[in-house]
CSV table of C-alpha atoms in Angstrom, one decimal:
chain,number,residue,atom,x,y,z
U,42,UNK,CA,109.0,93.3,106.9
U,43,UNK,CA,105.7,91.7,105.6
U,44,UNK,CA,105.5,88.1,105.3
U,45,UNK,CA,102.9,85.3,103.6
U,46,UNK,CA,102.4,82.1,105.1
U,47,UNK,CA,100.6,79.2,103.4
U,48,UNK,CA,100.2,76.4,105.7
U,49,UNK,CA,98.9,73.9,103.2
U,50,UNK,CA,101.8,72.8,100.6
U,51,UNK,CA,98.8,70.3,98.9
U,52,UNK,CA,95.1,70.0,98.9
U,53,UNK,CA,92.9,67.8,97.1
U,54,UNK,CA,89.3,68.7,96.1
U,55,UNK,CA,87.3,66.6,94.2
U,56,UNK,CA,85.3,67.8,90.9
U,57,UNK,CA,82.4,69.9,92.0
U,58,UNK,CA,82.9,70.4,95.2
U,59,UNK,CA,84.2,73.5,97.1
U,60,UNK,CA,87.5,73.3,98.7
U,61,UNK,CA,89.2,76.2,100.6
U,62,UNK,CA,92.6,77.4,100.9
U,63,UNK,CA,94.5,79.3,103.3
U,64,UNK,CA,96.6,82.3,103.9
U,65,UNK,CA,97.6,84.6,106.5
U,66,UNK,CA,99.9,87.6,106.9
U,67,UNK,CA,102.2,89.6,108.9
U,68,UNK,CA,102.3,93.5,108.6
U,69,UNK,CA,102.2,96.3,110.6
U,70,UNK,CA,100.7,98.9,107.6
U,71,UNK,CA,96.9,99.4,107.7
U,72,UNK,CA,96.3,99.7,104.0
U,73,UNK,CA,97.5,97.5,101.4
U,74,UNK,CA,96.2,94.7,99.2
U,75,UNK,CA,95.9,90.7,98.8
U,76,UNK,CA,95.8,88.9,95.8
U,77,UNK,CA,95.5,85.2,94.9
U,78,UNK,CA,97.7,84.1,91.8
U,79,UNK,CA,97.2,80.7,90.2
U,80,UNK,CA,99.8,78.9,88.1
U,81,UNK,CA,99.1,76.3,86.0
U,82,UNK,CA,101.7,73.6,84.7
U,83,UNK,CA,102.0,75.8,81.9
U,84,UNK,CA,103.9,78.4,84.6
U,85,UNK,CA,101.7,81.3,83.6
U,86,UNK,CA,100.9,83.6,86.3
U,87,UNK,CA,97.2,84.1,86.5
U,88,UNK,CA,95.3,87.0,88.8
U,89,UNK,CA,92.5,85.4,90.2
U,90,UNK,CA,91.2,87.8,92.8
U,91,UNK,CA,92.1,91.0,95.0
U,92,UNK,CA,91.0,92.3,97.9
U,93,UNK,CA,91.8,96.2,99.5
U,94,UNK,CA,92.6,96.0,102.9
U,95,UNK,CA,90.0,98.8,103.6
U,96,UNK,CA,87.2,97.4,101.8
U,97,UNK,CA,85.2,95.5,104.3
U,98,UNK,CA,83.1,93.5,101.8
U,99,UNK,CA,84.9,89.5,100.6
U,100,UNK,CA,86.1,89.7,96.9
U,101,UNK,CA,84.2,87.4,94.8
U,102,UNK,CA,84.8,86.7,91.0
U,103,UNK,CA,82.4,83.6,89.7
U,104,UNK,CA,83.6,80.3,91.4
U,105,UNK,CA,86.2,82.3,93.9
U,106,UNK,CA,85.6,83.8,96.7
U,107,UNK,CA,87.6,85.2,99.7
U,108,UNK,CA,87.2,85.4,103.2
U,109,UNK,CA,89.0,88.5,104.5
U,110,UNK,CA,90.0,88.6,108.1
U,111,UNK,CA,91.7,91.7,108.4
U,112,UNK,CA,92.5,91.8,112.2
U,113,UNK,CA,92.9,87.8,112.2
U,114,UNK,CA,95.4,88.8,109.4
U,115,UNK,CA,93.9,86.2,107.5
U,116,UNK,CA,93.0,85.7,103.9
U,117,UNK,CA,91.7,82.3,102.7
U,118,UNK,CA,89.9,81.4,99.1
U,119,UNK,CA,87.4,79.6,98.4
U,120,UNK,CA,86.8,77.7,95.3
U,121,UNK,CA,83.2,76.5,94.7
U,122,UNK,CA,82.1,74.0,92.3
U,123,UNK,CA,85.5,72.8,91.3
U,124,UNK,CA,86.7,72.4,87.5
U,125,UNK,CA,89.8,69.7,86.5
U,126,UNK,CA,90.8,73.5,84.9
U,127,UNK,CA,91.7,74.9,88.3
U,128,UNK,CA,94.4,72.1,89.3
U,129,UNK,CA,97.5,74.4,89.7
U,130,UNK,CA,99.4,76.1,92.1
U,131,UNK,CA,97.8,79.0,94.2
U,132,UNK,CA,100.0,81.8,95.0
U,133,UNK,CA,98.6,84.4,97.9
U,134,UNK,CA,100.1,87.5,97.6
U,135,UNK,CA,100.6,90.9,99.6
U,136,UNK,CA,101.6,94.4,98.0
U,137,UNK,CA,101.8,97.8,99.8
U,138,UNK,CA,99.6,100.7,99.2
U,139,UNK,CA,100.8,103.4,98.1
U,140,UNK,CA,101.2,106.4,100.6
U,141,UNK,CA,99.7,108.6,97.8
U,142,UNK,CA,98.6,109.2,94.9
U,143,UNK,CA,100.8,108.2,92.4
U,144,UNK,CA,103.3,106.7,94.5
U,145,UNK,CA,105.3,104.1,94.9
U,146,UNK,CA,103.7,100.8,94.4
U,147,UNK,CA,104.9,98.3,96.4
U,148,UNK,CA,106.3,95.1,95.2
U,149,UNK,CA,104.2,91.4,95.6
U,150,UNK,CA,105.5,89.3,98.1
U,151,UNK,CA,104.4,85.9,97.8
U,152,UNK,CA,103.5,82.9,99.8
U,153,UNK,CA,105.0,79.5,99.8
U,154,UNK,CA,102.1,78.4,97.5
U,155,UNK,CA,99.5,75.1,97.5
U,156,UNK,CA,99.0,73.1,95.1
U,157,UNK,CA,95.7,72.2,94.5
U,158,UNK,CA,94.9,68.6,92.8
U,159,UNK,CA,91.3,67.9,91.4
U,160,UNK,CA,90.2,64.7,91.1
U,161,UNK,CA,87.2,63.6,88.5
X,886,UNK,CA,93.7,92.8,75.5
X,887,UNK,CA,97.2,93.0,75.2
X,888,UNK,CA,99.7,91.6,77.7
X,889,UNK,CA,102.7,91.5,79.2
X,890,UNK,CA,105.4,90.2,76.2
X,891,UNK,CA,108.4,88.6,77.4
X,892,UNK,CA,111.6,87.4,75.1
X,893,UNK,CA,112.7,84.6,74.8
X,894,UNK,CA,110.4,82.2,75.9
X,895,UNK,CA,113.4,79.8,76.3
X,896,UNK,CA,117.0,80.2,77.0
X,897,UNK,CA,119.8,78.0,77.1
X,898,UNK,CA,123.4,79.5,78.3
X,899,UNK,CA,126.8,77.8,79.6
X,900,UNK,CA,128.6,79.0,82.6
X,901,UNK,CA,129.9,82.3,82.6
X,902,UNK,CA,128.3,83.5,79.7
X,903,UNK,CA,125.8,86.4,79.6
X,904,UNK,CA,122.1,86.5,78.7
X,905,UNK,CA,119.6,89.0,78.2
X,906,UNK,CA,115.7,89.2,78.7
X,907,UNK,CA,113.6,91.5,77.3
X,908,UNK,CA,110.3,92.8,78.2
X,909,UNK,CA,107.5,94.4,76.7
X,910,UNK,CA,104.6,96.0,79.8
X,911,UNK,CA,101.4,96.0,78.7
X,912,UNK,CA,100.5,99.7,76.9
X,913,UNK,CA,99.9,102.5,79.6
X,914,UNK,CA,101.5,100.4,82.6
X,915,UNK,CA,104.7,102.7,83.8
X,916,UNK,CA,106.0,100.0,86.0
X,917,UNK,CA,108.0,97.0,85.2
X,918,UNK,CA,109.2,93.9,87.9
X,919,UNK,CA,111.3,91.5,87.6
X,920,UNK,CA,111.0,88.2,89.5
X,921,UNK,CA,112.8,85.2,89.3
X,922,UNK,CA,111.2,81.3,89.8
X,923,UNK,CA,113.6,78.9,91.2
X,924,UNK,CA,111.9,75.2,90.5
X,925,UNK,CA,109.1,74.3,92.7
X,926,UNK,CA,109.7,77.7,94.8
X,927,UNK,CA,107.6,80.6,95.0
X,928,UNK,CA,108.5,84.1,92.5
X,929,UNK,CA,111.4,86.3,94.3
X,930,UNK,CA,111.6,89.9,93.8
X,931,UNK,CA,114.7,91.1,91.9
X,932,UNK,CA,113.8,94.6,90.7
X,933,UNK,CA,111.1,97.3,89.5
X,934,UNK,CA,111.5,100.2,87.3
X,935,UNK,CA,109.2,103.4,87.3
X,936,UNK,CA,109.7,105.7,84.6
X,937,UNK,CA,112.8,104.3,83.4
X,938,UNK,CA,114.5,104.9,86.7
X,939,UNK,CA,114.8,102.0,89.5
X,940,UNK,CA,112.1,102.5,92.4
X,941,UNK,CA,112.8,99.2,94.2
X,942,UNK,CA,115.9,96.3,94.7
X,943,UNK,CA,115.2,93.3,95.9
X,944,UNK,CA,117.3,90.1,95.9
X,945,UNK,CA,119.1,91.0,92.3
X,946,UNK,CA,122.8,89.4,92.5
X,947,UNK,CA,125.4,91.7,91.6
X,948,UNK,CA,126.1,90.3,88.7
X,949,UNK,CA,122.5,91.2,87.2
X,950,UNK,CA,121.9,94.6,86.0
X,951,UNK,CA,118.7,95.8,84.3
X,952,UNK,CA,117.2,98.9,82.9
X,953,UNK,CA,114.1,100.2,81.6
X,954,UNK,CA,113.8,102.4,78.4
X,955,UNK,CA,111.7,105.3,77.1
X,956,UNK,CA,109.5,103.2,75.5
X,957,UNK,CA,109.0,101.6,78.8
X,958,UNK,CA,110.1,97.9,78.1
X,959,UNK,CA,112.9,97.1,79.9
X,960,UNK,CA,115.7,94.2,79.9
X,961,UNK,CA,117.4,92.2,82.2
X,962,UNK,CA,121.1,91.5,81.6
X,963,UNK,CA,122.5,88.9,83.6
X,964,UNK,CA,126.4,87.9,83.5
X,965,UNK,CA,129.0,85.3,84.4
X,966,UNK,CA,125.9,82.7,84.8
X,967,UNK,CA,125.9,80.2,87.6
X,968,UNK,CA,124.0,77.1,87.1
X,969,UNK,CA,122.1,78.1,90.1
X,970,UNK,CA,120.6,80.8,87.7
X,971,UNK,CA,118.7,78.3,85.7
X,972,UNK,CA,115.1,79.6,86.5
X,973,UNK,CA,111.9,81.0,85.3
X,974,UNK,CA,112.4,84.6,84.6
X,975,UNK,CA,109.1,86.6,84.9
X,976,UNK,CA,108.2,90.3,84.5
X,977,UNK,CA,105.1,92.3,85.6
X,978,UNK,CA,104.0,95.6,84.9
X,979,UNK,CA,101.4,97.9,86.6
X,980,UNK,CA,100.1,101.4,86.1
X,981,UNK,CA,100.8,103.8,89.0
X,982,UNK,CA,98.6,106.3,88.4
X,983,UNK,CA,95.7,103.9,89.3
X,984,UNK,CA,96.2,102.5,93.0
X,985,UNK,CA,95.2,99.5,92.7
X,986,UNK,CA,96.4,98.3,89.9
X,987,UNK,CA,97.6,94.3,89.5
X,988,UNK,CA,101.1,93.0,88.1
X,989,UNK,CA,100.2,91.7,85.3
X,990,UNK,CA,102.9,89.2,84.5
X,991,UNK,CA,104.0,88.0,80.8
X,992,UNK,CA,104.2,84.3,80.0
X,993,UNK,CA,108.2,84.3,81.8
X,994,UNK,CA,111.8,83.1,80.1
X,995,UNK,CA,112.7,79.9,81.0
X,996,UNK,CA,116.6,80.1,81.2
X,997,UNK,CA,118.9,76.8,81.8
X,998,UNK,CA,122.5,77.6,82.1
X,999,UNK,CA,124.3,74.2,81.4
């Protein structure tokens, strides 16, 4: 079974500056894909960034960035020039491929979580 | 762009009464999970539904059933609450034909069983 560890239950950043948080993995399948999920205190559960596990090239979307270890089963983000609007929880997730096309998608499983405070 | 539509945003039940949740996938998305939030713990899986048939089970008590209809929303019943039930009830859905589609996840039921 595939599991998500986030070592970091709380991280602090402080406004502007970059501040990077970690995730690795457990899985014995070669193809599947990552996510980072942010929730705010309003409990909405927001995609922030994916990554395919055969896609070589980081994930980037504006501030966020990843750094994708694949054989280090790794999978941290990185949030650069940090906004008061991006204290919430951060959820890294993992999901199955599917074996083909238009199969079965697999489930997210989801790490622990960090929260992430920003200071101003 | 639409999203995910979940009802009711908040529920409160007794003991050993029933509740249900619906949900509403965002247009085109086949696939429909269910997840529930215990507080300050990370979303478990309960169930998915593909095409109005189940495709996956996760840690769903007996006592929860749910289904998914043609019009692809789906609803979770759940019966003879616990207070241990009291949670944040999310759904997700996703299109299959396109592999790497995201859950999208609706705004969740916040249900307090008293």
């Amino acid at each position: 079974a595939q599991t998500v560890t986030q070592s970091q239950p709380e991280m602090s950043v402080q406004e502007a500056e970059t501040v990077t948080l970690s995730c690795t993995y457990d899985t014995s399948e070669s193809d599947y894909y990552l996510f980072w999920y942010k929730q705010p205190p309003s409990r909405q559960m927001i995609l922030v960034i994916r990554q395919e596990a055969y896609k070589q090239q980081n994930a980037t979307e504006n501030r966020f960035s990843v750094n994708f270890q694949k054989a280090a089963k790794s999978f941290s983000l990185k949030i650069s020039d940090s906004q008061l609007g991006d204290a919430a929880m951060y959820f890294c997730a993992y999901r199955s491929a599917p074996l083909n096309y238009g199969g079965s998608q697999g489930n997210l499983i989801f790490g622990k979580g960090t929260k992430l405070s920003v200071k101003p | 762009a639409a999203g995910v539509i979940q009802s009711p945003r908040h529920l409160i039940k007794e003991k050993r009464e029933t509740a249900t949740l619906k949900c509403y996938p965002i247009p085109r998305h086949d696939t429909v999970y269910w997840y529930q939030q215990g507080p300050g713990q990370d979303p478990q899986f309960l169930i998915s539904f593909y095409e109005k048939m189940q495709s996956d089970k996760g840690s769903i008590p007996d006592r929860f059933s749910a289904q998914q209809f043609s019009d692809y929303h789906s609803e979770l019943n759940m019966s003879s609450l616990e207070l241990g039930d009291s949670a944040l009830y999310f759904c997700a859905s996703s299109w299959r034909q396109k592999r790497d589609s995201p859950l999208h996840f609706g705004n969740g039921t916040r249900l307090t069983v008293t």
